[in-house]
Amino acid sequence: MSENILEMKNITKSFFGVNVLKDTRLTVKKGEVHILLGENGAGKSTLIKILSGAYAREEGTIIFDGEELSPMSPGDVIKKGISVIYQEFNLVPEMSIYENIFLGKEYSNGIRVDHKREIKESREYMEKIGLNVSPKTLISRLSVAKKQLVEIAKAISNDVKLLVLDEPTAAITDKETEMLFEIIRELKSQGIGIIYISHRMSELFEIGDVCTVMRDGEYVGTVNIKDTTEDELTEMMVGRKVSFDKIENENVDWEDVVLSVKNLGYKDLVKNVSFDLHKGEILGFAGLVGAGRTETAKTIIGDYKKDSGTVFYKGKEIGTDLSKNIKNGIVYLSEDRKDEGLILMHSVAENIALPNLDKLCRPFLNRRMERKTAREYVDSLKIKTFSELTEAKNLSGGNQQKVVIAKWLYSDADIYIFDEPTRGIDVGARDEIYNIMYELIKKKASIIMISSDLVEVLKMSDRVAVMGDGELRAVLDNDGELTQQDILKIELAEEVNNEK
Amino acid sequence: MKNKHNINLSDWIIYIGMIGIFFVFTIICSAMGKNFLNINNVMNIVNQASINAILAIGASIVILTGGIDLSVGSVVGFVGIFLAMNIKSGMPIPVAIILCLICGAVIGLFNGILISYGKVPAFITTLGSMQAVRGLAQIINGGQAVSGFPLEIGALMKTKFFGVVPIGVLYVVVFYTVMILILSYTKFGRGIYALGGNSHAARLSGIKVKKLEVIVYILCGMFAAFAGVMLLARLLYADPSAGSSYEMNAIAAAVIGGISMSGGKGKLANTVVGAIILATLTNGLQIMNVATYYQTVITGLVVIVAVFADKRKERKAE
Ligand SMILES: Nc1ncnc2c1ncn2[C@@H]1O[C@H](COP(=O)(O)OP(=O)(O)OP(=O)(O)O)[C@@H](O)[C@H]1O
Ligand SMILES: [Mg+2]
């Protein structure tokens, strides 16, 4: 049928003898937003990589735009009109934004690259998605969220018939998500097919038309979004119901300030930030992209050297020696697992051990203990991996994230700064991670949770700090009456200030 | 529950390669009526491999961190002259040797600080110090070779155990054992791998990456200095141009042994096999009377084949 832009049938794929896709199928119509849903490690990304030519399929057929696609290279697939935004970034860090956008399809005037034209067109794409920086900025200078926006700009700059987005909103906030949805709707009205992968359920209902659910590499079913509910989808996906209520935290000791940040400043990214964190508290950090939340966290632990201000930890002033601060019990879980969180080429066990080597070396590394501990975390966090000796790069995105969490849980710190802890984690596992956070505060640890997911912020936080433009705008009590609107209002109010 | 790690052919490929090369030479040489596989020649090979093997320890740890050290060949040359001059002037041999090791450490410190704190790329830094140290080797004795010093230093290389096992083997065994244990059973060793695997992640995991990087270059310089002492003890003659292109042999041994040039991956134990493979090639081809130029060509090709075979696993996964 010509209505279908894509039909994938009987797709099978295994890695090192383990079947990760078993006879899976996916059919996408023109002008439809097709949600692909499944737990971490269900095989969504693998299916997409087979479509894009990044992996070779073992069996199965792909019919695209009425024509059967033989296995071909990723470059040829793009030329056919399939654009993929992968879960992990594929940008060249040492190149500028516009060079990345036009990588592999450079305009030339005669022999030279036509930089002017590339810059001009890049700016148009970037404006469309609300990325307001110079196209000449180097990728390495951008935050994760902005990198994500560049990926989107790059994808829409191709002549697409089918656009695939693998967790595009995991790192961006509601406002950018709204802009992205605008673009998706526009592309959709042009008859372009969209495959959309996300673990944020609310989004699916906002943007999706049809949803295909996968479990353990198998096709479970396809439903119309209009005719289904969140509960039904969750059940199809995990096989059980998941709750979403705020749990009351009775562990906070409001008398005991464990971390006190006073007038912290770093370049123009962190401006005069002051706040207190109490024992047993979860302090949520909300804010738009570029609000300075990550930068604040990194300045506190000493990864960035502060320009001004002081940080008191348990009453004592602390310096900017990162490894000393970690040893003292302040740890930071990075939002960027690929570049800062994991050593992808090393095993799960080695990654979990890395911040905890002092514990494991007495004086020589106890490898049995290392593996045993890793195995315990693999079991308790339900990390889907062949074994604890598997290289981290072979895990699915969400499972990699769980490894990052495991390595910091093992560190037994007093203050955990979680930066987007549930980025790319499925609904079922999300709850497990929330439970783990509660376990931590029960043990009288304190948590700073930076999150772009307001549902999560409201569910978890005792108080919510709202940042904007490097400043701490407000610290709100999450007394049960706080709403997403309240937080958004503060985030946006400051936008208005900027425009003046 | 799966506890067993899959035994993988590619983990063994280097040993298979080494045995294969021995096998081929044995057959060809005996067909030519020459004697390749006998205890004396095998010991000879190991002895020839020993200096490169020591240098290759330094090369391996530096490459594991994602760096490179091109200056080690020059350090070998410099140390030879420096040591020869010192013992000629009556300095006790042990003191002279310790001075050499300190020189190696200082050169390593210089490299390491420029690379880690100064952020100068390792290739550039050590290319520069390679030239500079070679220049120093020429300067300290006006470009002249040194001879006529007490020959007791020769005992450091020429002693044999049980009449067959050369002492060079002992150095190799001791240093490799210690370094292998350090790499796999200490925080420092894990730090080296982590730094090469992803320096950002290592830093944010509390590893003191800068300090660690400096120490690695210091160690590399010290191994180079020790190799310089070994070379002098073997040749009993110090030439300011001694050791040139040794850095390449050391890097080749590491690479044949499967140390990834981009850092973070590889086993030091295999580096020694890489050094033995290289020495076997040289030795075998010499016995076969193959001209030196062809030897170089063949050695070069072996390096490429070894890396190609090593990457097989990665290619297959895709
Ligand atoms: N290159 C690889 N080598 C070995 N195993 C792999 C590789 N890529 C993926 N896998 C395995 O295949 C399974 C499916 O992975 P995939 O990345 O497709 O999951 P996913 O559905 O995208 O999950 P997530 O929501 O966490 O991103 C996982 O169990 C993973 O460990
Ligand atoms: Mg995925």
PDB file of N, CA and C in Angstrom, chain B residues 34-89:
ATOM      1  N   LYS B  34      69.792 -24.869   8.196  1.00  0.00           N
ATOM      2  CA  LYS B  34      70.289 -24.037   9.286  1.00  0.00           C
ATOM      3  C   LYS B  34      69.528 -24.339  10.564  1.00  0.00           C
ATOM      4  N   ASN B  35      70.152 -24.005  11.663  1.00  0.00           N
ATOM      5  CA  ASN B  35      69.596 -24.371  12.943  1.00  0.00           C
ATOM      6  C   ASN B  35      68.930 -23.165  13.599  1.00  0.00           C
ATOM      7  N   PHE B  36      67.603 -23.164  13.685  1.00  0.00           N
ATOM      8  CA  PHE B  36      66.878 -22.048  14.301  1.00  0.00           C
ATOM      9  C   PHE B  36      66.427 -22.406  15.711  1.00  0.00           C
ATOM     10  N   LEU B  37      65.746 -23.543  15.817  1.00  0.00           N
ATOM     11  CA  LEU B  37      65.142 -23.879  17.100  1.00  0.00           C
ATOM     12  C   LEU B  37      66.104 -24.688  17.966  1.00  0.00           C
ATOM     13  N   ASN B  38      66.974 -23.975  18.700  1.00  0.00           N
ATOM     14  CA  ASN B  38      67.743 -24.654  19.736  1.00  0.00           C
ATOM     15  C   ASN B  38      67.834 -23.711  20.920  1.00  0.00           C
ATOM     16  N   ILE B  39      68.194 -24.250  22.059  1.00  0.00           N
ATOM     17  CA  ILE B  39      68.096 -23.468  23.286  1.00  0.00           C
ATOM     18  C   ILE B  39      68.949 -22.202  23.228  1.00  0.00           C
ATOM     19  N   ASN B  40      70.109 -22.330  22.617  1.00  0.00           N
ATOM     20  CA  ASN B  40      70.968 -21.154  22.556  1.00  0.00           C
ATOM     21  C   ASN B  40      70.348 -20.038  21.735  1.00  0.00           C
ATOM     22  N   ASN B  41      69.794 -20.429  20.601  1.00  0.00           N
ATOM     23  CA  ASN B  41      69.208 -19.381  19.759  1.00  0.00           C
ATOM     24  C   ASN B  41      67.966 -18.776  20.402  1.00  0.00           C
ATOM     25  N   VAL B  42      67.182 -19.631  21.048  1.00  0.00           N
ATOM     26  CA  VAL B  42      65.988 -19.100  21.710  1.00  0.00           C
ATOM     27  C   VAL B  42      66.408 -18.095  22.785  1.00  0.00           C
ATOM     28  N   MET B  43      67.436 -18.435  23.552  1.00  0.00           N
ATOM     29  CA  MET B  43      67.930 -17.516  24.579  1.00  0.00           C
ATOM     30  C   MET B  43      68.457 -16.228  23.944  1.00  0.00           C
ATOM     31  N   ASN B  44      69.075 -16.433  22.806  1.00  0.00           N
ATOM     32  CA  ASN B  44      69.573 -15.303  22.055  1.00  0.00           C
ATOM     33  C   ASN B  44      68.440 -14.343  21.687  1.00  0.00           C
ATOM     34  N   ILE B  45      67.361 -14.937  21.202  1.00  0.00           N
ATOM     35  CA  ILE B  45      66.194 -14.126  20.822  1.00  0.00           C
ATOM     36  C   ILE B  45      65.674 -13.363  22.039  1.00  0.00           C
ATOM     37  N   VAL B  46      65.530 -14.085  23.135  1.00  0.00           N
ATOM     38  CA  VAL B  46      64.979 -13.450  24.331  1.00  0.00           C
ATOM     39  C   VAL B  46      65.892 -12.309  24.786  1.00  0.00           C
ATOM     40  N   ASN B  47      67.170 -12.553  24.710  1.00  0.00           N
ATOM     41  CA  ASN B  47      68.118 -11.519  25.103  1.00  0.00           C
ATOM     42  C   ASN B  47      68.010 -10.304  24.188  1.00  0.00           C
ATOM     43  N   GLN B  48      67.891 -10.588  22.906  1.00  0.00           N
ATOM     44  CA  GLN B  48      67.735  -9.468  21.965  1.00  0.00           C
ATOM     45  C   GLN B  48      66.442  -8.705  22.236  1.00  0.00           C
ATOM     46  N   ALA B  49      65.427  -9.445  22.645  1.00  0.00           N
ATOM     47  CA  ALA B  49      64.136  -8.805  22.887  1.00  0.00           C
ATOM     48  C   ALA B  49      64.137  -7.980  24.170  1.00  0.00           C
ATOM     49  N   SER B  50      65.079  -8.272  25.091  1.00  0.00           N
ATOM     50  CA  SER B  50      64.909  -7.741  26.449  1.00  0.00           C
ATOM     51  C   SER B  50      64.923  -6.215  26.515  1.00  0.00           C
ATOM     52  N   ILE B  51      65.832  -5.565  25.781  1.00  0.00           N
ATOM     53  CA  ILE B  51      65.898  -4.103  25.874  1.00  0.00           C
ATOM     54  C   ILE B  51      64.610  -3.475  25.336  1.00  0.00           C
ATOM     55  N   ASN B  52      64.197  -3.975  24.173  1.00  0.00           N
ATOM     56  CA  ASN B  52      62.945  -3.453  23.617  1.00  0.00           C
ATOM     57  C   ASN B  52      61.772  -3.745  24.544  1.00  0.00           C
ATOM     58  N   ALA B  53      61.803  -4.916  25.170  1.00  0.00           N
ATOM     59  CA  ALA B  53      60.694  -5.280  26.061  1.00  0.00           C
ATOM     60  C   ALA B  53      60.586  -4.297  27.226  1.00  0.00           C
ATOM     61  N   ILE B  54      61.750  -3.895  27.762  1.00  0.00           N
ATOM     62  CA  ILE B  54      61.734  -2.933  28.873  1.00  0.00           C
ATOM     63  C   ILE B  54      61.194  -1.581  28.389  1.00  0.00           C
ATOM     64  N   LEU B  55      61.675  -1.141  27.226  1.00  0.00           N
ATOM     65  CA  LEU B  55      61.165   0.119  26.683  1.00  0.00           C
ATOM     66  C   LEU B  55      59.662   0.038  26.433  1.00  0.00           C
ATOM     67  N   ALA B  56      59.232  -1.152  26.007  1.00  0.00           N
ATOM     68  CA  ALA B  56      57.827  -1.315  25.641  1.00  0.00           C
ATOM     69  C   ALA B  56      56.898  -1.255  26.849  1.00  0.00           C
ATOM     70  N   ILE B  57      57.444  -1.483  28.049  1.00  0.00           N
ATOM     71  CA  ILE B  57      56.594  -1.299  29.244  1.00  0.00           C
ATOM     72  C   ILE B  57      56.170   0.165  29.310  1.00  0.00           C
ATOM     73  N   GLY B  58      57.172   1.044  29.178  1.00  0.00           N
ATOM     74  CA  GLY B  58      56.888   2.478  29.205  1.00  0.00           C
ATOM     75  C   GLY B  58      55.927   2.860  28.093  1.00  0.00           C
ATOM     76  N   ALA B  59      56.234   2.371  26.880  1.00  0.00           N
ATOM     77  CA  ALA B  59      55.364   2.692  25.746  1.00  0.00           C
ATOM     78  C   ALA B  59      53.938   2.236  26.041  1.00  0.00           C
ATOM     79  N   SER B  60      53.804   1.040  26.615  1.00  0.00           N
ATOM     80  CA  SER B  60      52.461   0.498  26.844  1.00  0.00           C
ATOM     81  C   SER B  60      51.668   1.348  27.838  1.00  0.00           C
ATOM     82  N   ILE B  61      52.294   1.686  28.971  1.00  0.00           N
ATOM     83  CA  ILE B  61      51.500   2.428  29.952  1.00  0.00           C
ATOM     84  C   ILE B  61      51.149   3.817  29.438  1.00  0.00           C
ATOM     85  N   VAL B  62      52.082   4.417  28.684  1.00  0.00           N
ATOM     86  CA  VAL B  62      51.775   5.732  28.134  1.00  0.00           C
ATOM     87  C   VAL B  62      50.633   5.631  27.119  1.00  0.00           C
ATOM     88  N   ILE B  63      50.711   4.634  26.260  1.00  0.00           N
ATOM     89  CA  ILE B  63      49.652   4.479  25.253  1.00  0.00           C
ATOM     90  C   ILE B  63      48.320   4.150  25.927  1.00  0.00           C
ATOM     91  N   LEU B  64      48.391   3.382  27.005  1.00  0.00           N
ATOM     92  CA  LEU B  64      47.149   3.067  27.722  1.00  0.00           C
ATOM     93  C   LEU B  64      46.443   4.318  28.234  1.00  0.00           C
ATOM     94  N   THR B  65      47.218   5.336  28.583  1.00  0.00           N
ATOM     95  CA  THR B  65      46.569   6.568  29.040  1.00  0.00           C
ATOM     96  C   THR B  65      46.071   7.405  27.873  1.00  0.00           C
ATOM     97  N   GLY B  66      46.327   6.923  26.662  1.00  0.00           N
ATOM     98  CA  GLY B  66      45.905   7.685  25.492  1.00  0.00           C
ATOM     99  C   GLY B  66      46.996   8.618  24.984  1.00  0.00           C
ATOM    100  N   GLY B  67      48.214   8.445  25.492  1.00  0.00           N
ATOM    101  CA  GLY B  67      49.308   9.312  25.069  1.00  0.00           C
ATOM    102  C   GLY B  67      50.305   8.589  24.191  1.00  0.00           C
ATOM    103  N   ILE B  68      51.474   9.170  24.044  1.00  0.00           N
ATOM    104  CA  ILE B  68      52.557   8.561  23.271  1.00  0.00           C
ATOM    105  C   ILE B  68      53.852   9.167  23.784  1.00  0.00           C
ATOM    106  N   ASP B  69      54.938   8.398  23.759  1.00  0.00           N
ATOM    107  CA  ASP B  69      56.233   8.964  24.139  1.00  0.00           C
ATOM    108  C   ASP B  69      57.267   8.628  23.076  1.00  0.00           C
ATOM    109  N   LEU B  70      57.668   9.635  22.311  1.00  0.00           N
ATOM    110  CA  LEU B  70      58.629   9.430  21.234  1.00  0.00           C
ATOM    111  C   LEU B  70      60.055   9.666  21.702  1.00  0.00           C
ATOM    112  N   SER B  71      60.203  10.093  22.951  1.00  0.00           N
ATOM    113  CA  SER B  71      61.534  10.526  23.384  1.00  0.00           C
ATOM    114  C   SER B  71      62.387   9.387  23.923  1.00  0.00           C
ATOM    115  N   VAL B  72      61.848   8.177  24.076  1.00  0.00           N
ATOM    116  CA  VAL B  72      62.582   7.139  24.797  1.00  0.00           C
ATOM    117  C   VAL B  72      63.869   6.714  24.096  1.00  0.00           C
ATOM    118  N   GLY B  73      63.866   6.688  22.765  1.00  0.00           N
ATOM    119  CA  GLY B  73      65.074   6.318  22.041  1.00  0.00           C
ATOM    120  C   GLY B  73      66.209   7.283  22.347  1.00  0.00           C
ATOM    121  N   SER B  74      65.896   8.553  22.392  1.00  0.00           N
ATOM    122  CA  SER B  74      66.912   9.555  22.712  1.00  0.00           C
ATOM    123  C   SER B  74      67.396   9.414  24.144  1.00  0.00           C
ATOM    124  N   VAL B  75      66.465   9.061  25.044  1.00  0.00           N
ATOM    125  CA  VAL B  75      66.866   8.864  26.438  1.00  0.00           C
ATOM    126  C   VAL B  75      67.878   7.728  26.515  1.00  0.00           C
ATOM    127  N   VAL B  76      67.638   6.663  25.753  1.00  0.00           N
ATOM    128  CA  VAL B  76      68.579   5.531  25.725  1.00  0.00           C
ATOM    129  C   VAL B  76      69.970   6.029  25.311  1.00  0.00           C
ATOM    130  N   GLY B  77      70.020   6.826  24.267  1.00  0.00           N
ATOM    131  CA  GLY B  77      71.300   7.337  23.777  1.00  0.00           C
ATOM    132  C   GLY B  77      71.990   8.223  24.797  1.00  0.00           C
ATOM    133  N   PHE B  78      71.193   9.140  25.379  1.00  0.00           N
ATOM    134  CA  PHE B  78      71.744  10.093  26.342  1.00  0.00           C
ATOM    135  C   PHE B  78      72.295   9.366  27.570  1.00  0.00           C
ATOM    136  N   VAL B  79      71.506   8.449  28.088  1.00  0.00           N
ATOM    137  CA  VAL B  79      71.894   7.735  29.300  1.00  0.00           C
ATOM    138  C   VAL B  79      73.186   6.948  29.069  1.00  0.00           C
ATOM    139  N   GLY B  80      73.317   6.362  27.874  1.00  0.00           N
ATOM    140  CA  GLY B  80      74.520   5.592  27.565  1.00  0.00           C
ATOM    141  C   GLY B  80      75.777   6.439  27.710  1.00  0.00           C
ATOM    142  N   ILE B  81      75.753   7.603  27.082  1.00  0.00           N
ATOM    143  CA  ILE B  81      76.916   8.499  27.131  1.00  0.00           C
ATOM    144  C   ILE B  81      77.157   8.972  28.566  1.00  0.00           C
ATOM    145  N   PHE B  82      76.094   9.392  29.201  1.00  0.00           N
ATOM    146  CA  PHE B  82      76.174   9.959  30.543  1.00  0.00           C
ATOM    147  C   PHE B  82      76.764   8.936  31.512  1.00  0.00           C
ATOM    148  N   LEU B  83      76.272   7.708  31.409  1.00  0.00           N
ATOM    149  CA  LEU B  83      76.742   6.637  32.285  1.00  0.00           C
ATOM    150  C   LEU B  83      78.209   6.333  31.998  1.00  0.00           C
ATOM    151  N   ALA B  84      78.535   6.238  30.723  1.00  0.00           N
ATOM    152  CA  ALA B  84      79.915   5.897  30.346  1.00  0.00           C
ATOM    153  C   ALA B  84      80.868   6.959  30.863  1.00  0.00           C
ATOM    154  N   MET B  85      80.486   8.221  30.695  1.00  0.00           N
ATOM    155  CA  MET B  85      81.368   9.291  31.152  1.00  0.00           C
ATOM    156  C   MET B  85      81.520   9.284  32.669  1.00  0.00           C
ATOM    157  N   ASN B  86      80.429   9.030  33.352  1.00  0.00           N
ATOM    158  CA  ASN B  86      80.480   9.038  34.808  1.00  0.00           C
ATOM    159  C   ASN B  86      81.350   7.916  35.358  1.00  0.00           C
ATOM    160  N   ILE B  87      81.198   6.732  34.808  1.00  0.00           N
ATOM    161  CA  ILE B  87      82.019   5.647  35.386  1.00  0.00           C
ATOM    162  C   ILE B  87      83.470   5.786  34.921  1.00  0.00           C
ATOM    163  N   LYS B  88      83.652   6.408  33.788  1.00  0.00           N
ATOM    164  CA  LYS B  88      85.025   6.657  33.346  1.00  0.00           C
ATOM    165  C   LYS B  88      85.712   7.617  34.321  1.00  0.00           C
ATOM    166  N   SER B  89      84.925   8.553  34.831  1.00  0.00           N
ATOM    167  CA  SER B  89      85.510   9.523  35.761  1.00  0.00           C
ATOM    168  C   SER B  89      85.581   8.972  37.186  1.00  0.00           C
TER     169      SER B  89
END
